[in-house]
PDB file of C-alpha atoms in Angstrom:
ATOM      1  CA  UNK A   1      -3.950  -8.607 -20.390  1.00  0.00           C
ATOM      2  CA  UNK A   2      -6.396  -6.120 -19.414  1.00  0.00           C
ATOM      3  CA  UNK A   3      -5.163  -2.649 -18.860  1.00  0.00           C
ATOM      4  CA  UNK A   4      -6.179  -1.191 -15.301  1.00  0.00           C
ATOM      5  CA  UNK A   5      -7.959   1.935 -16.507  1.00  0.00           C
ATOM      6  CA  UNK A   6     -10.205   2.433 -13.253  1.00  0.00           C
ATOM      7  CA  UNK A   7      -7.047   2.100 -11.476  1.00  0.00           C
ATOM      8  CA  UNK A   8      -5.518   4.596 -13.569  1.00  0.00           C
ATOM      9  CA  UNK A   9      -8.382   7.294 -13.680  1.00  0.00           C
ATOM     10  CA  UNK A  10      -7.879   7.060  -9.473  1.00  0.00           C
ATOM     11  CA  UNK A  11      -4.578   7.596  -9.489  1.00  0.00           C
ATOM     12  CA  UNK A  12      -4.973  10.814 -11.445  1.00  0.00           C
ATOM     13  CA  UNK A  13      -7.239  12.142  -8.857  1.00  0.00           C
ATOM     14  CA  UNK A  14      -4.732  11.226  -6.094  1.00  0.00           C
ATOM     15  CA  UNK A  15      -2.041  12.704  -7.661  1.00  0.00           C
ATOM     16  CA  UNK A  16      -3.808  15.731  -7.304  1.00  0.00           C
ATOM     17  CA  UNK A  17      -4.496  15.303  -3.831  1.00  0.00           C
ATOM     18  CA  UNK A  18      -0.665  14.456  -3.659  1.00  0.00           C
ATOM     19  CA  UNK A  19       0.029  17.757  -5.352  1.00  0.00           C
ATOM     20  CA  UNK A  20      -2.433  19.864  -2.543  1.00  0.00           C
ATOM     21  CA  UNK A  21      -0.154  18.056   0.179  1.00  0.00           C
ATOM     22  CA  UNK A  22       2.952  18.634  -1.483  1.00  0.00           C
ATOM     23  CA  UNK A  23       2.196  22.952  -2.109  1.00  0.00           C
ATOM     24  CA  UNK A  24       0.909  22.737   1.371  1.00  0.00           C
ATOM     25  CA  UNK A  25       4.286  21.766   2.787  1.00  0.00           C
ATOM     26  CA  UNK A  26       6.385  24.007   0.673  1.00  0.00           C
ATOM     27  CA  UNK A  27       3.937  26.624   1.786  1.00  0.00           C
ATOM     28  CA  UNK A  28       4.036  26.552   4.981  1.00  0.00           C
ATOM     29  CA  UNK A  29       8.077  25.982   4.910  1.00  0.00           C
ATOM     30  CA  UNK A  30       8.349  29.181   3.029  1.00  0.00           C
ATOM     31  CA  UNK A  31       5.971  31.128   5.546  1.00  0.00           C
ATOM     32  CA  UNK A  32       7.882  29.654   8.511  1.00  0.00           C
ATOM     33  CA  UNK A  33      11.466  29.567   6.781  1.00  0.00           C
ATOM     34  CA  UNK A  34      12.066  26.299   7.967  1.00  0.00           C
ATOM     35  CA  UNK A  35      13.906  24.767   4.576  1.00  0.00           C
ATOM     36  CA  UNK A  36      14.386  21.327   6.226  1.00  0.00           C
ATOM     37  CA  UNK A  37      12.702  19.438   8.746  1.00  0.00           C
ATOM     38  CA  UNK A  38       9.487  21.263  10.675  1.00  0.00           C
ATOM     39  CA  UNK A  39      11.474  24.047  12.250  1.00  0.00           C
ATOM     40  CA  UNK A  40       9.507  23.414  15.462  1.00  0.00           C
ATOM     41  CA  UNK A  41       6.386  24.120  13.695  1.00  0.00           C
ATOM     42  CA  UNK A  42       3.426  22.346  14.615  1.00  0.00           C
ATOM     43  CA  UNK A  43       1.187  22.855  11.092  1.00  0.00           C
ATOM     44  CA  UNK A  44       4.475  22.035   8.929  1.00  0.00           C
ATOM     45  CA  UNK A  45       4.864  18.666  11.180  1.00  0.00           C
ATOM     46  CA  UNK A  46       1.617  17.930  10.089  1.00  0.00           C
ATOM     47  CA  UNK A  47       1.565  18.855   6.640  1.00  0.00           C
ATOM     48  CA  UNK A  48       4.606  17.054   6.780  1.00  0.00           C
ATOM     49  CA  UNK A  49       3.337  13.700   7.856  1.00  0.00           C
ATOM     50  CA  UNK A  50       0.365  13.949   5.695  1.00  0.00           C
ATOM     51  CA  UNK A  51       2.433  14.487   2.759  1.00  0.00           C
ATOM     52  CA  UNK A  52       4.826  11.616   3.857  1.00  0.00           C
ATOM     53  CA  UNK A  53       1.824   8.988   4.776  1.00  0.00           C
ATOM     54  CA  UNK A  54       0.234   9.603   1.859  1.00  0.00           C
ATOM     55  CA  UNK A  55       3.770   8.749   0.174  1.00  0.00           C
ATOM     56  CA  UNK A  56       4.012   5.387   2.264  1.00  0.00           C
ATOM     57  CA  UNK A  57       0.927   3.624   1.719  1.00  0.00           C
ATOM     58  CA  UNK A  58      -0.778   4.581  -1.986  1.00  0.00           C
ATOM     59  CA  UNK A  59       1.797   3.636  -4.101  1.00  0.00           C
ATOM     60  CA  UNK A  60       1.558  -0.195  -2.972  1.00  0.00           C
ATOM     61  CA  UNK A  61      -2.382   0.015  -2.111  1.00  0.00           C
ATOM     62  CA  UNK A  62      -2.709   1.501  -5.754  1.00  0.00           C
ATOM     63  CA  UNK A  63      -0.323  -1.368  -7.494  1.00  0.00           C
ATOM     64  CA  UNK A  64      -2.038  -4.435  -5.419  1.00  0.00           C
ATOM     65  CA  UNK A  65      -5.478  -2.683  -6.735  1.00  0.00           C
ATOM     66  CA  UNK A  66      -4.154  -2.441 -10.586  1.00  0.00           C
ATOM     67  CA  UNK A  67      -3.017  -5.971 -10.074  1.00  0.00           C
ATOM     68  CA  UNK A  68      -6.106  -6.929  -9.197  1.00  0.00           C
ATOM     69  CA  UNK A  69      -7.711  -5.122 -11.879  1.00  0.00           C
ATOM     70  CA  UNK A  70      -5.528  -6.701 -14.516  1.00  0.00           C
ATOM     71  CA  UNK A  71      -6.219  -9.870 -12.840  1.00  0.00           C
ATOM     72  CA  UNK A  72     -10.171  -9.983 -13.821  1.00  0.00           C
ATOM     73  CA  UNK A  73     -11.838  -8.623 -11.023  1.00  0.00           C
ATOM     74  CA  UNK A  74     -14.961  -6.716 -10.997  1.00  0.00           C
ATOM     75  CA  UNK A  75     -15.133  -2.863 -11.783  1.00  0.00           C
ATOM     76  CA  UNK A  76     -17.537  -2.559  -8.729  1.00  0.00           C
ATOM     77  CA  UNK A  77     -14.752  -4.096  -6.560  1.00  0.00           C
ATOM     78  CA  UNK A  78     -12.127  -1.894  -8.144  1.00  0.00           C
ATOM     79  CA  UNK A  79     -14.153   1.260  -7.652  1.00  0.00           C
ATOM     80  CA  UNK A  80     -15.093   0.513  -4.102  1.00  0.00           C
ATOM     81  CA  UNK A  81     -11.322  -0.504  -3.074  1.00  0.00           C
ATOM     82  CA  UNK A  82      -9.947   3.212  -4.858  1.00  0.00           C
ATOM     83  CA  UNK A  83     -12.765   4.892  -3.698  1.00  0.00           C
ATOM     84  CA  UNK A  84     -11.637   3.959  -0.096  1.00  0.00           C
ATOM     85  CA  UNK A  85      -8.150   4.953  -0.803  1.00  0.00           C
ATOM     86  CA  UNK A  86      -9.216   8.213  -1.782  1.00  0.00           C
ATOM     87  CA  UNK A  87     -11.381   8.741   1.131  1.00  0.00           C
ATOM     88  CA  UNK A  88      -8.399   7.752   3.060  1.00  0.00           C
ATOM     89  CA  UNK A  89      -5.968   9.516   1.988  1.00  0.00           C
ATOM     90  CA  UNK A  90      -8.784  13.073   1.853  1.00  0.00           C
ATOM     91  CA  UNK A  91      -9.384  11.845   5.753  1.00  0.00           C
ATOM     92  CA  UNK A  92      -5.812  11.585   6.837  1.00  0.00           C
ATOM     93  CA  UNK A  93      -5.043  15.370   6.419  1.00  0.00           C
ATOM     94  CA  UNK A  94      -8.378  16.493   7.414  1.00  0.00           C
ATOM     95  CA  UNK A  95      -7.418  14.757  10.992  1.00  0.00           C
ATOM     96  CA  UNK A  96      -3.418  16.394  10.785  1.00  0.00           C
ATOM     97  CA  UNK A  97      -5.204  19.355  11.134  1.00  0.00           C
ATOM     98  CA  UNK A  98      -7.550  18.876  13.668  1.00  0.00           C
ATOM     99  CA  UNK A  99      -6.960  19.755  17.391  1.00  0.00           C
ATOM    100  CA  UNK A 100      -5.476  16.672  18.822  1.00  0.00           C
ATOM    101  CA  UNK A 101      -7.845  14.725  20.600  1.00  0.00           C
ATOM    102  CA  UNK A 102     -10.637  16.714  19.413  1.00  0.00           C
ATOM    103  CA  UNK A 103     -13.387  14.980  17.728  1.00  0.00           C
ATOM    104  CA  UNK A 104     -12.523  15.679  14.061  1.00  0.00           C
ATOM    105  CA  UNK A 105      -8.874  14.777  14.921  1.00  0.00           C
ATOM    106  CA  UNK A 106     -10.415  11.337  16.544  1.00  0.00           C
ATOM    107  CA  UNK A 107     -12.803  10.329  13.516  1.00  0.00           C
ATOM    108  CA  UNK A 108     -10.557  11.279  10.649  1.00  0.00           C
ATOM    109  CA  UNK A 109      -7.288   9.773  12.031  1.00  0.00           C
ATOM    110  CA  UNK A 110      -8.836   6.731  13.051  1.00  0.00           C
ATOM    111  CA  UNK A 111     -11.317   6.590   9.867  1.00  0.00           C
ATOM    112  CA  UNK A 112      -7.919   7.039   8.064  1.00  0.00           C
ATOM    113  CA  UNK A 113      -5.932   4.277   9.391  1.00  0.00           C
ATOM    114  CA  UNK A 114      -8.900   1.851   9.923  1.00  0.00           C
ATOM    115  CA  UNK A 115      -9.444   2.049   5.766  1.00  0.00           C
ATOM    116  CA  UNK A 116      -5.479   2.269   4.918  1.00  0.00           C
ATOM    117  CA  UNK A 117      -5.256  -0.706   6.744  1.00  0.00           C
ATOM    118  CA  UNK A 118      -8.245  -2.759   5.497  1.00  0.00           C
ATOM    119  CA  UNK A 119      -7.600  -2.031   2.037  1.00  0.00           C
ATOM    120  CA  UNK A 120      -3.839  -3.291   2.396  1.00  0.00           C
ATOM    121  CA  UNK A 121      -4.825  -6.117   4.356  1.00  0.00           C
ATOM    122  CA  UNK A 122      -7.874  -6.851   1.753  1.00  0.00           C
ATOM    123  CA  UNK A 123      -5.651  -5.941  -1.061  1.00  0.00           C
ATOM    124  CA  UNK A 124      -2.806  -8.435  -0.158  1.00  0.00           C
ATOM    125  CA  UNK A 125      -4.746 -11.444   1.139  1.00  0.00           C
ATOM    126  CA  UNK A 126      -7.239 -11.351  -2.031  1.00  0.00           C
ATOM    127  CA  UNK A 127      -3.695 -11.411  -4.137  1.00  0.00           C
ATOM    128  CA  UNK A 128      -2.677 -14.166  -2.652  1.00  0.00           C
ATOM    129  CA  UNK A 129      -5.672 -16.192  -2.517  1.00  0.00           C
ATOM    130  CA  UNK A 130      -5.499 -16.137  -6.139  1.00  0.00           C
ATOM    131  CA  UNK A 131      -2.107 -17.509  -6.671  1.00  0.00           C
ATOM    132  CA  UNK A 132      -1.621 -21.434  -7.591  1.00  0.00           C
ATOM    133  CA  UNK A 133      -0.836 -22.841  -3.950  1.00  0.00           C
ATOM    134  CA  UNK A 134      -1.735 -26.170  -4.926  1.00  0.00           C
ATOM    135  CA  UNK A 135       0.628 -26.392  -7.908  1.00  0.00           C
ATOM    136  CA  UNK A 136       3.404 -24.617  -6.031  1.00  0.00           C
ATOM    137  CA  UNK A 137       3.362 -26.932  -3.554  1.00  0.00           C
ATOM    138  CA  UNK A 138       3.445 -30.044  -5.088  1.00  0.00           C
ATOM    139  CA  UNK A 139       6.573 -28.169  -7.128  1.00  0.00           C
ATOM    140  CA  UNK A 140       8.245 -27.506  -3.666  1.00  0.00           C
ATOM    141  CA  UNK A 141       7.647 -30.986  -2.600  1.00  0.00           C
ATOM    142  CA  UNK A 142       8.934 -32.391  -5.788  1.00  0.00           C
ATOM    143  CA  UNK A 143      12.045 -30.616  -5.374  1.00  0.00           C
ATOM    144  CA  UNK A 144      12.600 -31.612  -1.979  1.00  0.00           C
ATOM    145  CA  UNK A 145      11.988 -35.697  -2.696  1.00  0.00           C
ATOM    146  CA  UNK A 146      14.126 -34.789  -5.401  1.00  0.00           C
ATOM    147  CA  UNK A 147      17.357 -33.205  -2.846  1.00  0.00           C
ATOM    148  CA  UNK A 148      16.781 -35.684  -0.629  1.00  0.00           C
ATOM    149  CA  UNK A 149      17.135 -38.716  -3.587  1.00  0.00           C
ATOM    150  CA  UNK A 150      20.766 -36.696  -4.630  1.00  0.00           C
ATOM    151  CA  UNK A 151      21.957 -36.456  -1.301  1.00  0.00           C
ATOM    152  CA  UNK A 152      21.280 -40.667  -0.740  1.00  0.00           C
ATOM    153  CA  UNK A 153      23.411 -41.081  -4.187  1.00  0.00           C
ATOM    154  CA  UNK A 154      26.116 -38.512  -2.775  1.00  0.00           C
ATOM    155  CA  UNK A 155      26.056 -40.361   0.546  1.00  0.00           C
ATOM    156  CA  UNK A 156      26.624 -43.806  -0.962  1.00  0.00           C
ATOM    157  CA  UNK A 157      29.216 -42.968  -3.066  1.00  0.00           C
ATOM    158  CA  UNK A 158      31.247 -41.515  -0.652  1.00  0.00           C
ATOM    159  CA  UNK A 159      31.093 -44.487   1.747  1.00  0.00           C
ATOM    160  CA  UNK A 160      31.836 -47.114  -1.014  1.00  0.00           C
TER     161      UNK A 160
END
């Protein structure tokens, strides 16, 4: 099995990045003395959500990527799909930040999602065009012919 170290050096740089977001919220709860939720703050909703979306999508983006890593694919591939995670996740903030509807908020919000959700979307259907459909199907099918044989025996021995 091939350990995902390209995977694994990526991480470590969005950890730190995960670190940034984290101080940033504690931060600005300590400056607004809001210990839970956003106490009506609009910068500690934001650093908030950028904290919390960064929480929701890397952890499975990052495991489908190792996956695919330990799998055999390329290092170019693996370094282009992290390298768009990081970007991502560096974009997502930058637009939590940015006046709403202005055009920084506009370009890194929707720069944001539009990778997040290619890479997940990439990520899951490249997984699964990998896996042995052919052999699981004829497995299922098997199975089936097989129920269907045990419930004719079951039927005629309870009308005998």
């Amino acid at each position: 099995m091939h350990v995902p170290t390209i995977t694994a050096n990526y991480l470590a740089v969005l950890a730190l990045i995960y670190a940034a977001l984290a101080l940033q919220v504690v931060r600005l709860r300590r400056s607004s003395g809001a210990p839970f939720d956003d106490g009506g703050d609009a910068s500690l909703r934001s650093a908030i959500r950028a904290h919390g979306n960064f929480m929701e999508y890397v952890p499975i983006i990052a495991l489908m990527v190792a996956m695919l890593e330990m799998s055999g694919a390329s290092p170019l591939r693996i370094h282009l799909l992290m390298g768009a995670l990081v970007l991502s996740r560096l974009l997502h903030p930058l637009g939590m930040y940015a006046v709403p509807g202005s055009l920084k908020f506009t370009i890194c919000r929707a720069g944001s999602i539009f990778l997040t959700v290619g890479l997940l979307v990439y990520s899951a259907l490249t997984i699964l065009s990998r896996l042995p459909w052919a052999a699981f199907a004829d497995e299922v099918s098997d199975q089936a012919i097989a129920t269907i044989e045990f419930l004719q025996v079951i039927h005629i021995i309870l009308t005998l």
